[in-house]
mmCIF file of C-alpha atoms and ligand atoms in Angstrom:
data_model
loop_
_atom_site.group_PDB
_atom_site.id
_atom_site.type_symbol
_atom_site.label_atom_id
_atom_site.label_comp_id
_atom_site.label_asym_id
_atom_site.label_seq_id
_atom_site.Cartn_x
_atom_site.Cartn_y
_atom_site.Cartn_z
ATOM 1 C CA UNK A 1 0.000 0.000 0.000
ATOM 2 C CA UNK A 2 1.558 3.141 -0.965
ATOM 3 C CA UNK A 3 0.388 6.901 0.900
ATOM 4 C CA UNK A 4 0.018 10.208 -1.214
ATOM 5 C CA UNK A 5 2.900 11.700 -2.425
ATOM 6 C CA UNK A 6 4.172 14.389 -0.170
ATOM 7 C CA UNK A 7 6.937 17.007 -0.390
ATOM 8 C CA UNK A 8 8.830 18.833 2.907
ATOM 9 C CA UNK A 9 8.437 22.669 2.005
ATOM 10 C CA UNK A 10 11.767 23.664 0.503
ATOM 11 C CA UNK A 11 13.054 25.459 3.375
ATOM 12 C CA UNK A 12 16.801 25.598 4.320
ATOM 13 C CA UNK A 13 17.930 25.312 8.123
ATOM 14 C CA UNK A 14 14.886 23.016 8.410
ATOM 15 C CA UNK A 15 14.878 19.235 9.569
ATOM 16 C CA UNK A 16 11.767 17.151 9.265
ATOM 17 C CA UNK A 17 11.844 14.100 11.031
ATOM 18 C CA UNK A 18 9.826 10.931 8.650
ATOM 19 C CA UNK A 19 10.877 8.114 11.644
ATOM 20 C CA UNK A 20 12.955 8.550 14.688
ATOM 21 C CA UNK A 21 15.984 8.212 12.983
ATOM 22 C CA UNK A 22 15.080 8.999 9.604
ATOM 23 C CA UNK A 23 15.806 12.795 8.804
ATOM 24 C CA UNK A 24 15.145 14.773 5.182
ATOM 25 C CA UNK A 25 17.172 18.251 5.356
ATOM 26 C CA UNK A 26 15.696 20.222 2.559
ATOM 27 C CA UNK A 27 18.231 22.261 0.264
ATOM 28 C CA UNK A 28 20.992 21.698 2.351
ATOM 29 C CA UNK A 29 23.554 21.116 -0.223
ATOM 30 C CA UNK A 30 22.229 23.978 -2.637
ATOM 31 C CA UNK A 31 24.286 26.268 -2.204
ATOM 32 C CA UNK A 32 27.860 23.894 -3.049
ATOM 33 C CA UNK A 33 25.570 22.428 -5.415
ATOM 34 C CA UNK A 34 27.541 23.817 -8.886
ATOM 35 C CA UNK A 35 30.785 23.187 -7.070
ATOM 36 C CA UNK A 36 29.925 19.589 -6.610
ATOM 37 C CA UNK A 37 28.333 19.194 -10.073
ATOM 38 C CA UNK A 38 31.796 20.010 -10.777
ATOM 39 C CA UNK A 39 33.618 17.402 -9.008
ATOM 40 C CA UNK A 40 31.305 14.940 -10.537
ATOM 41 C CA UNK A 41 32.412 16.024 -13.605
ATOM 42 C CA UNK A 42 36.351 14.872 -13.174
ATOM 43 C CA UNK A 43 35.138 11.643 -11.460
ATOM 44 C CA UNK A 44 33.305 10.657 -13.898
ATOM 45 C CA UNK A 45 35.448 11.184 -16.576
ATOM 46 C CA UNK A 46 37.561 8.664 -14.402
ATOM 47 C CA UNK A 47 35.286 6.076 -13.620
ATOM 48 C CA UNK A 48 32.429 6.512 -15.531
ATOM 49 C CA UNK A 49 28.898 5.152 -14.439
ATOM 50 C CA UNK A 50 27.569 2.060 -16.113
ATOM 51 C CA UNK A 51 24.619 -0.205 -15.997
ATOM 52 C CA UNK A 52 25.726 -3.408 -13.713
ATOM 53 C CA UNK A 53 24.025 -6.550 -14.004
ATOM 54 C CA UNK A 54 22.162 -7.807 -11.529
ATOM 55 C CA UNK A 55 23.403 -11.114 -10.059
ATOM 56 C CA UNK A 56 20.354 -13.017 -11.724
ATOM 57 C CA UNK A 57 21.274 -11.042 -15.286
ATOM 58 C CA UNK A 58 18.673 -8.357 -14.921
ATOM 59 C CA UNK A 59 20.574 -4.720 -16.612
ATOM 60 C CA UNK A 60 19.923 -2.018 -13.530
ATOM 61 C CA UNK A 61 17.753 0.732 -14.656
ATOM 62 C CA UNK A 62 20.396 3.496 -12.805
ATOM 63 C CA UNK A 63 24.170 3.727 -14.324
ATOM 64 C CA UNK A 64 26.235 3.717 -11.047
ATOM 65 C CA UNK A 65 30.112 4.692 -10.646
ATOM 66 C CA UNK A 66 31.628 5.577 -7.410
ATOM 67 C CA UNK A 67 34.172 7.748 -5.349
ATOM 68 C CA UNK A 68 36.279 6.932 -2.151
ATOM 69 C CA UNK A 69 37.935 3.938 -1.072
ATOM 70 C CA UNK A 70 35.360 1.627 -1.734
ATOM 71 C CA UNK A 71 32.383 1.082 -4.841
ATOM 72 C CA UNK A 72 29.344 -0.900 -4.979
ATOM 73 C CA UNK A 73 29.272 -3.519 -7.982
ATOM 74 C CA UNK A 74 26.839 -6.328 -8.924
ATOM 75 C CA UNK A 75 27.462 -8.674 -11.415
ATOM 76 C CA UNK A 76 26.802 -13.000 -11.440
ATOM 77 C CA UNK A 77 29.221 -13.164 -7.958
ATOM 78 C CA UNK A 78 26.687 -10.921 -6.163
ATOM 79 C CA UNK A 79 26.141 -7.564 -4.419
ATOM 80 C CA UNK A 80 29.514 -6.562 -2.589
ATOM 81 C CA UNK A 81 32.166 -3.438 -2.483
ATOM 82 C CA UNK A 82 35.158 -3.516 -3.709
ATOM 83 C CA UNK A 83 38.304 -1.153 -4.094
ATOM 84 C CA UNK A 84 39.090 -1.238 -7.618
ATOM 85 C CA UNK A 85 37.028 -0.026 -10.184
ATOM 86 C CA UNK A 86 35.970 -3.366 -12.504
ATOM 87 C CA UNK A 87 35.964 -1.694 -15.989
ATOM 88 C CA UNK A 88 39.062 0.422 -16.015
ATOM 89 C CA UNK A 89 40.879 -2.421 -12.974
ATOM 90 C CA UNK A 90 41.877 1.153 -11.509
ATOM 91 C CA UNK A 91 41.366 2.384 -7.369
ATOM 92 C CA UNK A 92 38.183 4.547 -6.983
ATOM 93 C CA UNK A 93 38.854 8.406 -7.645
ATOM 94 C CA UNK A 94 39.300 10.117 -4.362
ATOM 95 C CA UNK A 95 36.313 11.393 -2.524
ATOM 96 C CA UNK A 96 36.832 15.165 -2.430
ATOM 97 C CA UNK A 97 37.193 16.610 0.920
ATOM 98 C CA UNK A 98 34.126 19.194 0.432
ATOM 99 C CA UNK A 99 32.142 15.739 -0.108
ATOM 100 C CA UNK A 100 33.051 14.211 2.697
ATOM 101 C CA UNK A 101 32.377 17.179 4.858
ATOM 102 C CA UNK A 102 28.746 17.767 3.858
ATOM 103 C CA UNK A 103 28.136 14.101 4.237
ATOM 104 C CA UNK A 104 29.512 14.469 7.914
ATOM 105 C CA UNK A 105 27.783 17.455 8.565
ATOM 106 C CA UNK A 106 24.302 16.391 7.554
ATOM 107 C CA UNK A 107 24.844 13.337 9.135
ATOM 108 C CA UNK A 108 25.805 15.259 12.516
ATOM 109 C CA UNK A 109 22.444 17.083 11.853
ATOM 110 C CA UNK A 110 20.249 14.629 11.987
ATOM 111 C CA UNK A 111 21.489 12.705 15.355
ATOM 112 C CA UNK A 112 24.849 11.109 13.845
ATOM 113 C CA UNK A 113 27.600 12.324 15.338
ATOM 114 C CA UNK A 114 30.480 9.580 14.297
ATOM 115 C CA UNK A 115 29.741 9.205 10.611
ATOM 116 C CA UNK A 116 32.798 7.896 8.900
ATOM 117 C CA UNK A 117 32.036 7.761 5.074
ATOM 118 C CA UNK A 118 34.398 5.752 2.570
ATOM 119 C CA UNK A 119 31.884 5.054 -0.117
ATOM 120 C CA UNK A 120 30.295 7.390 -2.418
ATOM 121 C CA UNK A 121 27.877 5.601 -4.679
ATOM 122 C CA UNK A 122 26.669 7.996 -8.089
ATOM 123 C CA UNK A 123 23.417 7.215 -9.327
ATOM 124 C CA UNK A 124 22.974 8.563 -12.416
ATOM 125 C CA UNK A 125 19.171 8.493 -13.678
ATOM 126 C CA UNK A 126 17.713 9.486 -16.906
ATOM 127 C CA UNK A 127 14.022 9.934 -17.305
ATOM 128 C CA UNK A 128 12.405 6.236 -16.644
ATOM 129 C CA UNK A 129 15.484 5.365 -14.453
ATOM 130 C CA UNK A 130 14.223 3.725 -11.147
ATOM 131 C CA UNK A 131 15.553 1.813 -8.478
ATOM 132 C CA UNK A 132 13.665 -0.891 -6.979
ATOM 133 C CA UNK A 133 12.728 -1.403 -3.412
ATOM 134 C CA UNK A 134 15.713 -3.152 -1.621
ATOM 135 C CA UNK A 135 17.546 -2.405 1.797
ATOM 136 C CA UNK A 136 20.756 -1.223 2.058
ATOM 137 C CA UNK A 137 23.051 -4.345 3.842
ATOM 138 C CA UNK A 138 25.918 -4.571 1.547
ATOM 139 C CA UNK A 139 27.988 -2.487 4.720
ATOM 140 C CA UNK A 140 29.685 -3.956 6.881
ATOM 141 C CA UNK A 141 29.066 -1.825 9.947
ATOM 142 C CA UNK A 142 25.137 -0.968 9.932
ATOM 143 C CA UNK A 143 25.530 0.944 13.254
ATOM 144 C CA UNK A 144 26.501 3.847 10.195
ATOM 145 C CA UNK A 145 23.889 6.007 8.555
ATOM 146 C CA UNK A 146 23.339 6.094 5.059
ATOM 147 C CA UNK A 147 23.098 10.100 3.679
ATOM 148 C CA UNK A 148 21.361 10.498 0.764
ATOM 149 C CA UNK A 149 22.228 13.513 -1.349
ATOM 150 C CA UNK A 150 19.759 14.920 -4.802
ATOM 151 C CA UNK A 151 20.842 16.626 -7.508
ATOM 152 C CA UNK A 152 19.096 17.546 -10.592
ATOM 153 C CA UNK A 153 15.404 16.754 -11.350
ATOM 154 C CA UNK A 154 12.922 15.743 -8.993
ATOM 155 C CA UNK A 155 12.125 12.257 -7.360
ATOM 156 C CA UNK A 156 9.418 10.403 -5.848
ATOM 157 C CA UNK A 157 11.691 8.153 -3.119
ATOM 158 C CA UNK A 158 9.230 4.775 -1.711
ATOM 159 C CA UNK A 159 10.348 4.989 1.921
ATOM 160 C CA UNK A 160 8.678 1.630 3.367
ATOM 161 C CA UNK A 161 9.269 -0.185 6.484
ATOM 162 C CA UNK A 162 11.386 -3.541 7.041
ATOM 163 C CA UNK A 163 9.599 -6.179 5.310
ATOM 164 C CA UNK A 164 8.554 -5.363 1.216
ATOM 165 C CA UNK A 165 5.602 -5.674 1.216
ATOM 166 C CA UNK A 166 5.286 -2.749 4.223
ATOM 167 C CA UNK A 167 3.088 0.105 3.821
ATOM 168 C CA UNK A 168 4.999 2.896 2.069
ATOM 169 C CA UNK A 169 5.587 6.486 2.110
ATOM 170 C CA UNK A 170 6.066 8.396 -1.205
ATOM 171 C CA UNK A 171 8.597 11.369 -0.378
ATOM 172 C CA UNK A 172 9.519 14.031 -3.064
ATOM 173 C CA UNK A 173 13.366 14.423 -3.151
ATOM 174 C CA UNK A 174 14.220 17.763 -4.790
ATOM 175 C CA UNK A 175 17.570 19.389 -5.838
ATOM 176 C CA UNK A 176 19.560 19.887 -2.892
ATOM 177 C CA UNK A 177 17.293 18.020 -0.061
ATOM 178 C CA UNK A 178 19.594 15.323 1.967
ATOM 179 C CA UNK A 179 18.097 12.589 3.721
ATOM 180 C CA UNK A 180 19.546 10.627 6.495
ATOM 181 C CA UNK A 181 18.378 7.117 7.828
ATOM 182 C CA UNK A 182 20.416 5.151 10.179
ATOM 183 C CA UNK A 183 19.634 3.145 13.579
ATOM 184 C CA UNK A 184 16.733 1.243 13.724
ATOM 185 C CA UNK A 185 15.202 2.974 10.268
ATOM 186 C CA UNK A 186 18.826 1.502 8.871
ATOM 187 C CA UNK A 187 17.378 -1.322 6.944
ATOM 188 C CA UNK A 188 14.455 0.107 5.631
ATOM 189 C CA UNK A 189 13.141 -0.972 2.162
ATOM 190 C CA UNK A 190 13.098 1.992 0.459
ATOM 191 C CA UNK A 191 13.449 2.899 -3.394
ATOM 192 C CA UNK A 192 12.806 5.467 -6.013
ATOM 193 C CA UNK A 193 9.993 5.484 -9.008
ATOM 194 C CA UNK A 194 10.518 5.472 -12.619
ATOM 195 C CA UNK A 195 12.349 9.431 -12.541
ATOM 196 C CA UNK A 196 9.689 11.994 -14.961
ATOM 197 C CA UNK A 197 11.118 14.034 -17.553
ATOM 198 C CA UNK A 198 12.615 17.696 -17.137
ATOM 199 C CA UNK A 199 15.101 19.855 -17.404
ATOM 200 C CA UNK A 200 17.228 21.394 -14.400
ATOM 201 C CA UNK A 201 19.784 23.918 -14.457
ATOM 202 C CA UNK A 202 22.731 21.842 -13.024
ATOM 203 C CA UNK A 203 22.417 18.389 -14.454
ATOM 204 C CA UNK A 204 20.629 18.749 -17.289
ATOM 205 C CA UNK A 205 17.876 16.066 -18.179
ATOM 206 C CA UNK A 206 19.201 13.861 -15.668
ATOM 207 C CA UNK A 207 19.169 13.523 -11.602
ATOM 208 C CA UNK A 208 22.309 12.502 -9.945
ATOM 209 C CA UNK A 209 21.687 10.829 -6.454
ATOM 210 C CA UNK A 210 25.192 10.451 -4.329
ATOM 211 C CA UNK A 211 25.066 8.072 -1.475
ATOM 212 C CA UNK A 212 27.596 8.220 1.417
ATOM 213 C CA UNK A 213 28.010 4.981 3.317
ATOM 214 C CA UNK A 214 30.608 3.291 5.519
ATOM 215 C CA UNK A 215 30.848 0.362 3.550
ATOM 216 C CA UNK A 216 34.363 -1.200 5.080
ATOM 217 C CA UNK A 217 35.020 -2.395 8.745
HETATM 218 O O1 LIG B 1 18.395 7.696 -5.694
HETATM 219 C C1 LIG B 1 18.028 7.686 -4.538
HETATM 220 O O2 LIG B 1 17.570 8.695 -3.978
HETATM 221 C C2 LIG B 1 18.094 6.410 -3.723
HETATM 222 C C3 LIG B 1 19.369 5.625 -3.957
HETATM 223 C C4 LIG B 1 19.381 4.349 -3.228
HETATM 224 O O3 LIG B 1 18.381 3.894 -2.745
HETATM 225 C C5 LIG B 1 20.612 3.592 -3.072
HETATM 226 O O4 LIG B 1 21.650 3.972 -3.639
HETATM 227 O O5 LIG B 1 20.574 2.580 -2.361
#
């Protein structure tokens, strides 16, 4: 069963709380949003995103790379992290330091205060891009939030609760908005529907969703 859509008013130095350790922060990366379009850029020219296989063979609907010392792949082994980079057998690009530091702050914002990011996953979604509903649990230390950051067009995120077939939430994600979910929300099935057509300013016809996890031990 999914609820109406609903949207947090856009309005900066805001939290609003969705469970008790759930937390959307609403344009809090807008205003280094250009700066970290930017950075994209350079890592992407590095390790540029692709569409993984699923372990069962299914293509992934979202073309994923990654920055920091670890990146998410999928292919026939499975779901898992590793260091190097399996198309161009190179280490991840750095995570810049102004990534890292929003990705701490926000996390300190909403009630984490020992966030220790060193995974950035990039999803990059063109219009009909979605991402099914799955929990995160690839980590290995799920005591560490996940923070969520949106760039670009628009999304409607499922946020559901920890079996599938849970009732679900429909949240609006908009340029800018974090959202942070750790603790008990930490294995929440959550995902994000088929992404509508637009245009935005700072990615174009596309919305680029980073993901800061602590994905090592
Ligand atoms: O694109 C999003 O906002 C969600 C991404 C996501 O669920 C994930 O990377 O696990």
């Amino acid at each position: 069963m999914q609820s109406e859509l609903f949207s947090i008013p856009k309005k900066q130095d805001t939290k609003h709380f969705l469970a008790d350790n759930t937390c959307i922060l609403p344009g809090f990366i807008c205003d280094n949003a250009t700066e970290i379009r930017d950075l994209l850029e350079d890592i992407l020219l590095l390790s540029p995103p692709r569409y993984m296989n699923t372990p069962g063979g299914q293509r992934m609907s979202v073309a994923l790379s990654s920055c920091g010392t670890l990146g998410w792949i999928s292919d026939a082994k499975g779901y898992r992290y590793s260091s190097y980079d399996p198309d161009t057998h190179q280490p991840r690009p750095n995570m810049p330091p102004l990534f890292s530091s929003l990705a701490i702050k926000a996390a300190a914002e909403a009630g984490f205060r020992d966030f220790r990011p060193d995974a950035c996953l990039i999803n990059c979604y063109i219009p009909g891009s979605k991402m099914s509903l799955h929990q995160d649990k690839d980590e290995q230390d799920l005591t560490q939030p996940i923070v969520s950051v949106s760039l670009g067009l628009p999304a409607e995120f499922l946020w559901g609760g920890f079996i599938r077939g849970d009732a679900k939430q429909t949240l609006l994600l908009q340029h800018g908005d974090v959202l942070v979910w750790g603790g008990d929300d930490r294995l929440r099935f959550h995902g994000i529907k088929p992404l509508k057509p637009g245009w935005h300013p700072i990615t174009g016809d596309c919305r680029i969703n980073l993901t800061f996890r602590k994905a090592g031990g």
